[in-house]
mmCIF file of C-alpha atoms and ligand atoms in Angstrom:
data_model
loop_
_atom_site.group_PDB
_atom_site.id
_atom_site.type_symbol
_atom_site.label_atom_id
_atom_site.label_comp_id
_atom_site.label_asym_id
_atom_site.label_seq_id
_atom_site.Cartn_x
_atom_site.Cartn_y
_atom_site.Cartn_z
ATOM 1 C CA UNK A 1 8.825 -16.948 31.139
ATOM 2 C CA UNK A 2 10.171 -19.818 29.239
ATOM 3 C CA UNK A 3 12.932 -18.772 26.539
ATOM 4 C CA UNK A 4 14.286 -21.594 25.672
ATOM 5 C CA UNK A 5 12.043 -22.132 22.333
ATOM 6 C CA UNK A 6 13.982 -23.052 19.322
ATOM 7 C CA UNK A 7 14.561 -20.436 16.696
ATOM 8 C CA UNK A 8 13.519 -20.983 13.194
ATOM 9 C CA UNK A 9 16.007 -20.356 10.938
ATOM 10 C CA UNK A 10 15.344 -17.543 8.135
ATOM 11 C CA UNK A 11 13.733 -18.582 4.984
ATOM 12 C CA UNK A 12 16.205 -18.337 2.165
ATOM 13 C CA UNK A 13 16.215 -18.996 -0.961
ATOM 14 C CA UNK A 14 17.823 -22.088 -1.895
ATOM 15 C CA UNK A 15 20.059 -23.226 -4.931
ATOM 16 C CA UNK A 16 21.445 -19.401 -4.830
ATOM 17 C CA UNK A 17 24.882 -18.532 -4.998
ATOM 18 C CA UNK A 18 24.283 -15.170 -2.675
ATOM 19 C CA UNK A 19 26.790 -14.614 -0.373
ATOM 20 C CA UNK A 20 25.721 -13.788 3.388
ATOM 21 C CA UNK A 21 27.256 -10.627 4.851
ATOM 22 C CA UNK A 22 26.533 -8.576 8.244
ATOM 23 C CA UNK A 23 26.607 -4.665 7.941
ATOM 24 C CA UNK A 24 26.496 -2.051 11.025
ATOM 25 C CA UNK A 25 25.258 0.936 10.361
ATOM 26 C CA UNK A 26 25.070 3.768 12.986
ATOM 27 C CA UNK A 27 22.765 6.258 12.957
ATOM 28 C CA UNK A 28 24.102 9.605 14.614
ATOM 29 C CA UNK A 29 22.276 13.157 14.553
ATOM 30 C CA UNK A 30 20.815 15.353 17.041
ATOM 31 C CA UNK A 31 17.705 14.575 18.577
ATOM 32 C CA UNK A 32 14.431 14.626 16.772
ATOM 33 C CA UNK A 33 15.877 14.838 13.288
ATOM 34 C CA UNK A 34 14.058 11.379 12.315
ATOM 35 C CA UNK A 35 16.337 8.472 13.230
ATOM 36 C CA UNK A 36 14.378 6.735 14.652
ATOM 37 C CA UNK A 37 12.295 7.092 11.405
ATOM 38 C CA UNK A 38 14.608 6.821 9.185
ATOM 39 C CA UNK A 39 15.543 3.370 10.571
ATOM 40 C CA UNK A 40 12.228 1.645 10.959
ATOM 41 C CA UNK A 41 11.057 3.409 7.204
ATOM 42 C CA UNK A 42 13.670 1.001 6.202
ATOM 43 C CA UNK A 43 13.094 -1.807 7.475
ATOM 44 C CA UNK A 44 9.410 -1.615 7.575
ATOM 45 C CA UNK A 45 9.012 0.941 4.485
ATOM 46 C CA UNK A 46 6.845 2.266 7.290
ATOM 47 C CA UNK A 47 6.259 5.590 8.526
ATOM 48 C CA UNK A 48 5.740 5.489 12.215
ATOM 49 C CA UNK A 49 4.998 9.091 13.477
ATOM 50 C CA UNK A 50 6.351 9.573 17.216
ATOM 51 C CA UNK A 51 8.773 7.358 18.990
ATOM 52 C CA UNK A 52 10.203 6.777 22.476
ATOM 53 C CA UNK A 53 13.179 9.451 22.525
ATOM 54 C CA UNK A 54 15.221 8.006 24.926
ATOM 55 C CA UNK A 55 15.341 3.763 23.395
ATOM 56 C CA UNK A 56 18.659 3.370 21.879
ATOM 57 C CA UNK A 57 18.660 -0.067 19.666
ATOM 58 C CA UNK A 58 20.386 -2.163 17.438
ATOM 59 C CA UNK A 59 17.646 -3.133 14.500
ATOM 60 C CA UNK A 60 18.348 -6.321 13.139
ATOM 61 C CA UNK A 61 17.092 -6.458 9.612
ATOM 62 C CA UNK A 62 17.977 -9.077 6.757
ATOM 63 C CA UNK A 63 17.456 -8.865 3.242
ATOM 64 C CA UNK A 64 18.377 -9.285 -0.047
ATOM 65 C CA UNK A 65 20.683 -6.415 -2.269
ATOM 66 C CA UNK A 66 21.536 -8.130 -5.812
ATOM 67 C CA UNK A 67 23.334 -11.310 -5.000
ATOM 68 C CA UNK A 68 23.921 -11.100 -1.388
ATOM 69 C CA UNK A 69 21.921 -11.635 2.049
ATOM 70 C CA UNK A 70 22.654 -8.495 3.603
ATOM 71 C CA UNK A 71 22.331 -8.598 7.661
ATOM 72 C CA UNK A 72 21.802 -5.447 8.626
ATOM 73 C CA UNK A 73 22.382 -4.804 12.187
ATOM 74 C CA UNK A 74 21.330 -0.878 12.995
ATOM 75 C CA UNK A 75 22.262 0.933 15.454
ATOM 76 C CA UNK A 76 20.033 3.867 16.279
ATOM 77 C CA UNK A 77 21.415 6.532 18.899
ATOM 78 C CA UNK A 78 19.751 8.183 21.382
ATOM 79 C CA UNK A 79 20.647 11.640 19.928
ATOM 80 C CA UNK A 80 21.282 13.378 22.909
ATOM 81 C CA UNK A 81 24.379 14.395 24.062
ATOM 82 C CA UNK A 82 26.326 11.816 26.180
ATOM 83 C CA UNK A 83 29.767 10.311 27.264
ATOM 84 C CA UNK A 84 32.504 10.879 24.759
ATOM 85 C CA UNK A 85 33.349 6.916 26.183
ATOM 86 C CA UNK A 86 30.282 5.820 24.974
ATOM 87 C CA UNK A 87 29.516 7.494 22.012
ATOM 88 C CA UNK A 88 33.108 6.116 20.615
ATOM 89 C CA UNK A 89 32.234 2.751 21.381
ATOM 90 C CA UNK A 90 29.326 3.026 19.033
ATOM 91 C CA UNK A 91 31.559 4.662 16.866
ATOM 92 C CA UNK A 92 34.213 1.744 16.545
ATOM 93 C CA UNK A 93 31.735 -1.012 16.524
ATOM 94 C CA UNK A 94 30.194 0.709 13.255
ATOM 95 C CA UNK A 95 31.173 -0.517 9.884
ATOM 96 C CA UNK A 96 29.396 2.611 8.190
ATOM 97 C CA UNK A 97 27.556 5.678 9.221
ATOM 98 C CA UNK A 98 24.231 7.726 8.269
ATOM 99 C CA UNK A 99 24.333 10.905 9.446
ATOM 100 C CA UNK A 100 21.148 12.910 10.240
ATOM 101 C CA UNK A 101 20.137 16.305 10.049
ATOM 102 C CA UNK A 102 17.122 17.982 9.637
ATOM 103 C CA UNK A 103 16.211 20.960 7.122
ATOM 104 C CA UNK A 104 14.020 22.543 9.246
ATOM 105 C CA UNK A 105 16.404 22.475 12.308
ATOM 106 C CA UNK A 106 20.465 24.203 11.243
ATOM 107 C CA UNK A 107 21.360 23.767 14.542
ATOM 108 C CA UNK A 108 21.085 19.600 13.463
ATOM 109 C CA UNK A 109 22.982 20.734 10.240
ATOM 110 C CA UNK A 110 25.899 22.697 11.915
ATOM 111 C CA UNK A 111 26.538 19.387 14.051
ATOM 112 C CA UNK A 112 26.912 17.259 10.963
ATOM 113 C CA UNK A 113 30.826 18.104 10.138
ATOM 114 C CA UNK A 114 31.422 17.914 14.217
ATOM 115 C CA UNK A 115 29.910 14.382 13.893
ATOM 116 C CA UNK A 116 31.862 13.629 10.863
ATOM 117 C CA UNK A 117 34.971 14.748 12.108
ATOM 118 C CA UNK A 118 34.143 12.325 15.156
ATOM 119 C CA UNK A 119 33.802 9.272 13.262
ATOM 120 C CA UNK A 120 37.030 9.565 11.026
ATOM 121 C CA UNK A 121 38.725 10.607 14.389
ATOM 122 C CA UNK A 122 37.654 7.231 16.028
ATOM 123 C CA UNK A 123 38.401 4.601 13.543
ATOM 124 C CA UNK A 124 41.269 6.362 12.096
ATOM 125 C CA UNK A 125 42.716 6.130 15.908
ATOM 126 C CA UNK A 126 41.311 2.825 16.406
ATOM 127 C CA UNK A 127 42.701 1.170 12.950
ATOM 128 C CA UNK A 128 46.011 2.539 13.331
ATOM 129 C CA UNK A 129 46.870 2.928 10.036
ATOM 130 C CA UNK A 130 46.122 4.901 7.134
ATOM 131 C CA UNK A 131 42.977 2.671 5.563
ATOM 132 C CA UNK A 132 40.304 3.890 3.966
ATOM 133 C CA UNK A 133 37.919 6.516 5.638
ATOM 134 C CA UNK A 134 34.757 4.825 6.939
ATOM 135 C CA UNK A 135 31.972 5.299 4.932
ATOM 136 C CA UNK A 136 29.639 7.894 5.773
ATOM 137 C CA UNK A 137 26.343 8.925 3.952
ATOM 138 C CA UNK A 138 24.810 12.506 4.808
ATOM 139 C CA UNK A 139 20.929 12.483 4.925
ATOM 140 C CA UNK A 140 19.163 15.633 5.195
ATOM 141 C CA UNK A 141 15.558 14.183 6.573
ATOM 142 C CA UNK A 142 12.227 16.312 6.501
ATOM 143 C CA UNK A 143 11.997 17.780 3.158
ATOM 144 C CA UNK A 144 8.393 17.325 3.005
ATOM 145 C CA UNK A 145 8.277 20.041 5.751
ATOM 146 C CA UNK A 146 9.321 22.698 2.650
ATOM 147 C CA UNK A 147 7.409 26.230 4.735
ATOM 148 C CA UNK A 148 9.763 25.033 7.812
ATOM 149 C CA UNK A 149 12.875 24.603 6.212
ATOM 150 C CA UNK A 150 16.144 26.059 7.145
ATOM 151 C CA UNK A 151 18.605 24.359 5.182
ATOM 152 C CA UNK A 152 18.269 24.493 1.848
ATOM 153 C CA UNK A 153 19.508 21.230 -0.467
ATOM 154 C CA UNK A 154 22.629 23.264 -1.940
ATOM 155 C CA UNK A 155 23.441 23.779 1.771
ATOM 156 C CA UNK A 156 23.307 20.032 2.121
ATOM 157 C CA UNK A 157 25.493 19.839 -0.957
ATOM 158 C CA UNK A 158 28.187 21.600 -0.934
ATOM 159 C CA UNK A 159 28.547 20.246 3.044
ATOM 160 C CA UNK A 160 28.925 16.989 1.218
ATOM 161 C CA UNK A 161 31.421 17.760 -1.508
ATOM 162 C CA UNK A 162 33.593 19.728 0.601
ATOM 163 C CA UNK A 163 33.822 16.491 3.376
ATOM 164 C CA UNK A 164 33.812 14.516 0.018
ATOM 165 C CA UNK A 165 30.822 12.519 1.588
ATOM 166 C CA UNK A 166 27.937 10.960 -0.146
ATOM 167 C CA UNK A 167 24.007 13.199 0.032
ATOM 168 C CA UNK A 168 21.067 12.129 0.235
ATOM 169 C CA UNK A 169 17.845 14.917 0.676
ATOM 170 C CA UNK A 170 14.555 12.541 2.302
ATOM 171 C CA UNK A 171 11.699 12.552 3.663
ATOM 172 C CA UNK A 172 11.095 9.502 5.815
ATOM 173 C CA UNK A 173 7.612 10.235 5.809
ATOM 174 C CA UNK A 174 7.126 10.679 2.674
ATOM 175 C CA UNK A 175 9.777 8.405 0.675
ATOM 176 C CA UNK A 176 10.156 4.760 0.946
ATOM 177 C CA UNK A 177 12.638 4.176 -1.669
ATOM 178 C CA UNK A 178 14.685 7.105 -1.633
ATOM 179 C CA UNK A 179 15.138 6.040 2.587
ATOM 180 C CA UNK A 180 15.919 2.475 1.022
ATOM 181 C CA UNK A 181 18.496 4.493 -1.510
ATOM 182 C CA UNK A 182 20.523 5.552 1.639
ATOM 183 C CA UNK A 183 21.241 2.066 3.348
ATOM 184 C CA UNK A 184 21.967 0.582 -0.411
ATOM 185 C CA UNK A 185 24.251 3.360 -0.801
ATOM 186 C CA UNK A 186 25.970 2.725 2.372
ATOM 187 C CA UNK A 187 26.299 -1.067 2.103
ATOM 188 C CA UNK A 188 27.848 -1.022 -1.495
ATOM 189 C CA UNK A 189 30.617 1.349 0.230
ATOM 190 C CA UNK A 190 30.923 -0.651 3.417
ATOM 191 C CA UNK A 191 31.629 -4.153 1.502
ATOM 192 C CA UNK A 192 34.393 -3.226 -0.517
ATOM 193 C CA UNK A 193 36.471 -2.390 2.967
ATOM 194 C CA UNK A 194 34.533 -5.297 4.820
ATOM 195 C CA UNK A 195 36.349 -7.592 1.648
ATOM 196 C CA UNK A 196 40.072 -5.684 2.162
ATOM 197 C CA UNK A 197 39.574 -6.147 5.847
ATOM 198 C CA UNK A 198 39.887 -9.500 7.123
ATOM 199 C CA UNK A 199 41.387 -8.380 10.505
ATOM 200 C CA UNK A 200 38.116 -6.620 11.160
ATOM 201 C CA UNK A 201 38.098 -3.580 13.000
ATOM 202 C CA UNK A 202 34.730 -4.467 14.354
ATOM 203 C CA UNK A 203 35.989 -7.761 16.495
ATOM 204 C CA UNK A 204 38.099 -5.494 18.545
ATOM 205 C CA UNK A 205 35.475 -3.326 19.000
ATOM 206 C CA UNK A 206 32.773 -5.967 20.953
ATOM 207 C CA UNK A 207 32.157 -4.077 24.232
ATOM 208 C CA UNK A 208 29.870 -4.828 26.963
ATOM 209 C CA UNK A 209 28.020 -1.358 26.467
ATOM 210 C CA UNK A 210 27.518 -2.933 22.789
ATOM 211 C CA UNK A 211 26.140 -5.954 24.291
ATOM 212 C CA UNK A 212 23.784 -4.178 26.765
ATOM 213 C CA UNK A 213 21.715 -2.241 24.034
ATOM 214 C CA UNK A 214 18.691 -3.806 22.965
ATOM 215 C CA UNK A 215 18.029 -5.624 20.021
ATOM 216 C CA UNK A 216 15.252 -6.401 17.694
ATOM 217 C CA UNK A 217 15.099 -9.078 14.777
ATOM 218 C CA UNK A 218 13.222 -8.846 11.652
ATOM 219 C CA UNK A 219 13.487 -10.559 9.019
ATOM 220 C CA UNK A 220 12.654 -9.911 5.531
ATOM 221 C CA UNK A 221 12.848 -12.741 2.973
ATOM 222 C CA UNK A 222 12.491 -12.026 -0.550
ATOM 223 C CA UNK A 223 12.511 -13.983 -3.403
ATOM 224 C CA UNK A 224 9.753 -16.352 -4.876
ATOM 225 C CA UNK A 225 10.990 -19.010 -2.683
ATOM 226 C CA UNK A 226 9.803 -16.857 0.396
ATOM 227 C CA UNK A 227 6.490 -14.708 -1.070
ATOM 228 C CA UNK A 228 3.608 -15.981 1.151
ATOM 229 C CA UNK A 229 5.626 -17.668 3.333
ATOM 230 C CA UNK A 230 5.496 -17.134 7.245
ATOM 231 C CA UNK A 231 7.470 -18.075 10.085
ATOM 232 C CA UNK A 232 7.217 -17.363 13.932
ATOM 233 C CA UNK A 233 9.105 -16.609 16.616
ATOM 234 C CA UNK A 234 7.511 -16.838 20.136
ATOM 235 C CA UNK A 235 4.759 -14.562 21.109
ATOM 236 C CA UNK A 236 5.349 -12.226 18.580
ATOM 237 C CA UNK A 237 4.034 -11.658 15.007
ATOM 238 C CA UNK A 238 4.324 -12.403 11.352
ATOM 239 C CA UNK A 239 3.527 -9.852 8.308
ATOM 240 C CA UNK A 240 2.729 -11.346 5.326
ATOM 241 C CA UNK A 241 6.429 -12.496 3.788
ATOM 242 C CA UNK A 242 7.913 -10.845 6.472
ATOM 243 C CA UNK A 243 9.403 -11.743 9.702
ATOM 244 C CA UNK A 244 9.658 -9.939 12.527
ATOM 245 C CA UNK A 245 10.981 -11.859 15.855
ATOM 246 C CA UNK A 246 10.644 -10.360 19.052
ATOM 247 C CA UNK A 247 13.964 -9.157 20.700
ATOM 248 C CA UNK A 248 14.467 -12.649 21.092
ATOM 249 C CA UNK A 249 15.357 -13.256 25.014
ATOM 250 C CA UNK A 250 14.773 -10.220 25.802
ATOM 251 C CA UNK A 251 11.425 -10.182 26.462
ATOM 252 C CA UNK A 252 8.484 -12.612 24.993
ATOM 253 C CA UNK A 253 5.919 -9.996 26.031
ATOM 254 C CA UNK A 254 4.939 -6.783 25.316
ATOM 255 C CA UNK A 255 2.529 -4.364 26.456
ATOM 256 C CA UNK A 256 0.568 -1.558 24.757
ATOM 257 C CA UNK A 257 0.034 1.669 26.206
ATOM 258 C CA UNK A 258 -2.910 3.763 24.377
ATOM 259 C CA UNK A 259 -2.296 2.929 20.542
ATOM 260 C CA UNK A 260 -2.367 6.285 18.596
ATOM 261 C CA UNK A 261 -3.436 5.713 15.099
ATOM 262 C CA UNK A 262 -0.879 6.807 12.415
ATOM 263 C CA UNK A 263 -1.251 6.829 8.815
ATOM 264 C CA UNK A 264 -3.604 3.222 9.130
ATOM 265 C CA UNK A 265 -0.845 1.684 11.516
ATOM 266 C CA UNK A 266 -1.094 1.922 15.043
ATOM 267 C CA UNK A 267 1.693 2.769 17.290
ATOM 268 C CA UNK A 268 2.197 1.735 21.039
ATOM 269 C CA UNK A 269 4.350 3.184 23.689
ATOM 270 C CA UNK A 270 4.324 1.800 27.359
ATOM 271 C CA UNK A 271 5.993 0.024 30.134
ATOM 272 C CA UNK A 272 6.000 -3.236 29.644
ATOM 273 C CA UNK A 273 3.814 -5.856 31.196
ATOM 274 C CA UNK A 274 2.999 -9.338 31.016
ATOM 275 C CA UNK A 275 1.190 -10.276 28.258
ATOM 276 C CA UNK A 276 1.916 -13.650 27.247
ATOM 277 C CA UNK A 277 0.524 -14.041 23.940
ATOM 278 C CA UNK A 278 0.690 -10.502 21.762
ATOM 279 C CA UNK A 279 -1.763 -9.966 18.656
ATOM 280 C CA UNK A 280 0.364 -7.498 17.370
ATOM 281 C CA UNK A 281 1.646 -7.633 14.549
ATOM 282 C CA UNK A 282 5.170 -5.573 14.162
ATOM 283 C CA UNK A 283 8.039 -5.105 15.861
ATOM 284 C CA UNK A 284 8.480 -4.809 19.339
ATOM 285 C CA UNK A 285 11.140 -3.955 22.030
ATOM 286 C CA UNK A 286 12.277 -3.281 25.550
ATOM 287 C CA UNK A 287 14.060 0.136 26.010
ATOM 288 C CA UNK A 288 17.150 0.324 28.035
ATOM 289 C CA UNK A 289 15.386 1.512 30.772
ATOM 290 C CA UNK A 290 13.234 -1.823 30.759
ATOM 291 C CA UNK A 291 10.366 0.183 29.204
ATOM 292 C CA UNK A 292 8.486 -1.808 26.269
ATOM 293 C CA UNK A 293 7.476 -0.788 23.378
ATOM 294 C CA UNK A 294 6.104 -1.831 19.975
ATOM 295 C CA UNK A 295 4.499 -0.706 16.849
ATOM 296 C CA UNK A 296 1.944 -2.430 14.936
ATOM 297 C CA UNK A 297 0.106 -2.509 11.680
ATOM 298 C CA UNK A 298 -2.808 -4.089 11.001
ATOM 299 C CA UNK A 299 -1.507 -4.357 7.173
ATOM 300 C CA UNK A 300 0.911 -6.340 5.508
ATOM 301 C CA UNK A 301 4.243 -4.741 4.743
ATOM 302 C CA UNK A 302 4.236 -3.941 0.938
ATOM 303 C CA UNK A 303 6.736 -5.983 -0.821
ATOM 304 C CA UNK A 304 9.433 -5.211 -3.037
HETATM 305 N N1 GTP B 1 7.357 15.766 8.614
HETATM 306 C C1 GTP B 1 8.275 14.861 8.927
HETATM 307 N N2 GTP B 1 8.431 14.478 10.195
HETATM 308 C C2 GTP B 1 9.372 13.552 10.469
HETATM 309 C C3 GTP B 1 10.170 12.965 9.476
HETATM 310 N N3 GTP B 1 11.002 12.086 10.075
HETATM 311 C C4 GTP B 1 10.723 12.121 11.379
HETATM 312 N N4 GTP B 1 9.744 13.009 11.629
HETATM 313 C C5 GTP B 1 9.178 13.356 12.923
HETATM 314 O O1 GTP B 1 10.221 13.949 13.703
HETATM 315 C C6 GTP B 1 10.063 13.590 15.068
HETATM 316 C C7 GTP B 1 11.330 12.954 15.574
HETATM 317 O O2 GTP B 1 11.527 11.727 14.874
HETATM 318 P P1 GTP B 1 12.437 10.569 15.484
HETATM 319 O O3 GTP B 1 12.570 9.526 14.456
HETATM 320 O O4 GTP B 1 11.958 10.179 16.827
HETATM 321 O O5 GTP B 1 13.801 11.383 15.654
HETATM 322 P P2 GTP B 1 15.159 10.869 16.350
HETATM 323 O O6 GTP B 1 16.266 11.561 15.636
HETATM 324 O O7 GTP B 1 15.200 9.378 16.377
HETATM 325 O O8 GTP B 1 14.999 11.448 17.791
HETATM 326 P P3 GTP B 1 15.806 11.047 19.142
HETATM 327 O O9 GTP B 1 15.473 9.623 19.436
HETATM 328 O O10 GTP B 1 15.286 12.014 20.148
HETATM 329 O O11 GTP B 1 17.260 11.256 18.866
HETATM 330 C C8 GTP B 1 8.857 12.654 15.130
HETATM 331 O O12 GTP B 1 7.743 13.435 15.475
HETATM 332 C C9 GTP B 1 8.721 12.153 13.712
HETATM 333 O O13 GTP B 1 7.391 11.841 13.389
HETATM 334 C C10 GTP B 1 9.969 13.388 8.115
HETATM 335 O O14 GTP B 1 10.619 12.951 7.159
HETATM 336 N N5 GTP B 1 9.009 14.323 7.913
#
């Protein structure tokens, strides 16, 4: 397949005095706590019910927070237990951390301080000096699921004052904004040390394991300037006044694998196959194990 197609460039909107910045956020917790949804709720304001377990990515999400362009790049981990190597590398190429647990699952709560304790281990070790703490947000995820739940919110709490550590309780099923709330949160503590930092930690910390997780692009414009307004990139899809582009290189196909209905969007898991041209409208991917996948809506994404 031919790859060499020229990218558009993201609308913007023009005459504005917004600076542009690029944010990573990981996303560490134990497995099945909702990463995965907490992640694409945000940059979809989506609810997508079951996900591959084992696809590790790096989101890639723009949008506007007051005056700035905000790149988000997202890193979403696997959640299941792995190297110490690798799991630092992830670590140092962070520039701020969400932290997952679930309230119906303590054993996901109990590894929250461990995971904590990790983080400020590996940057304090990797900076060298005694700058600020990296920014870490707590988020205890499944609320909605009240008759399951194990931890209770003052648990949650007082976790978070003793570590000194921001809290958010969500449900990424249920709350679009209050998911939103978290990354906001996070990027107004990140920029402050992104501004103090020049020497970033994060250009010592490009590794090849960075480079071989799997990325996907969307774009979300807003504005008046970019309301109604569409762009494409390759095979993939558009969404109203959002963009999403394909992982761009990575693959210009994907392939569907018995679409379950969820909540009026459709979800697709599946090896990947040649499809050249995709109707689908969302984003799509290509796991680390070369196994596709996308979701898909036949809606627009609400706007802001
Ligand atoms: N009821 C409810 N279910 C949720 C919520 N968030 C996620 N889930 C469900 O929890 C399960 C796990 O969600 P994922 O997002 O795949 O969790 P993860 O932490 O990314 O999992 P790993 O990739 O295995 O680490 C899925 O069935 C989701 O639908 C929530 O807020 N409420």
């Amino acid at each position: 397949m031919n790859t060499n197609f020229t990218l558009p460039r993201p609308l913007r909107r023009t005459g504005s005095l917004a600076s542009s910045r690029t944010v990573r956020i990981v996303i560490l917790g134990q497995a099945a706590v909702g990463k995965t949804a907490v992640t694409v709720r945000f940059i979809t304001k989506r609810f997508i019910g079951e996900y591959d377990p084992t696809l590790e990515t790096i989101y890639r999400h723009e949008l506007s927070i007051g005056a700035d362009v905000v790149h988000f790049e997202i890193l979403d981990t696997a959640g299941q237990e792995e190297d110490a190597l690798l799991i630092e590398e992830k670590i140092k190429w962070g520039d701020g951390f969400v932290i997952v647990y679930s309230v119906t699952d303590r054993c996901s709560f109990n590894e929250v301080m461990r995971l904590c304790f990790l983080v400020n281990h590996v940057h304090s070790a990797a900076r060298k000096s005694s700058a600020e703490p990296p920014p870490i947000v707590i988020v205890a995820n499944k609320k909605d699921l009240e008759f399951d739940r194990m931890v209770t919110t003052e648990d949650g709490e007082n976790l978070s004052k003793a570590l000194k550590l921001r809290f958010h309780e969500i449900s990424a099923r249920e709350g679009c904004e209050e998911t939103a709330a978290v990354f906001h949160a996070l990027y107004r503590d990140v920029v402050p040390l992104l501004s103090s930092s020049p020497t970033s930690f994060r250009r010592r910390a490009v590794s090849k394991l960075m480079e071989k997780i799997p990325r996907i692009h969307s774009t979300t414009t807003l504005g008046p300037t970019a309301l109604g307004a569409t762009s494409v990139l390759g095979p993939t899809s558009v969404l109203g006044s959002t963009t999403i582009l394909g992982p761009t290189s990575v693959l210009g196909s994907t392939s569907t694998l018995g679409p379950t209905s969820v909540q009026g969007s459709s979800f697709m898991l599946g090896p990947a196959s040649a499809v050249s041209s995709s109707s689908t409208l969302g984003l799509s991917g290509l796991g680390p194990s070369g196994r596709g996948f996308s979701f898909s809506t036949s809606r627009d994404f609400p706007r802001d």
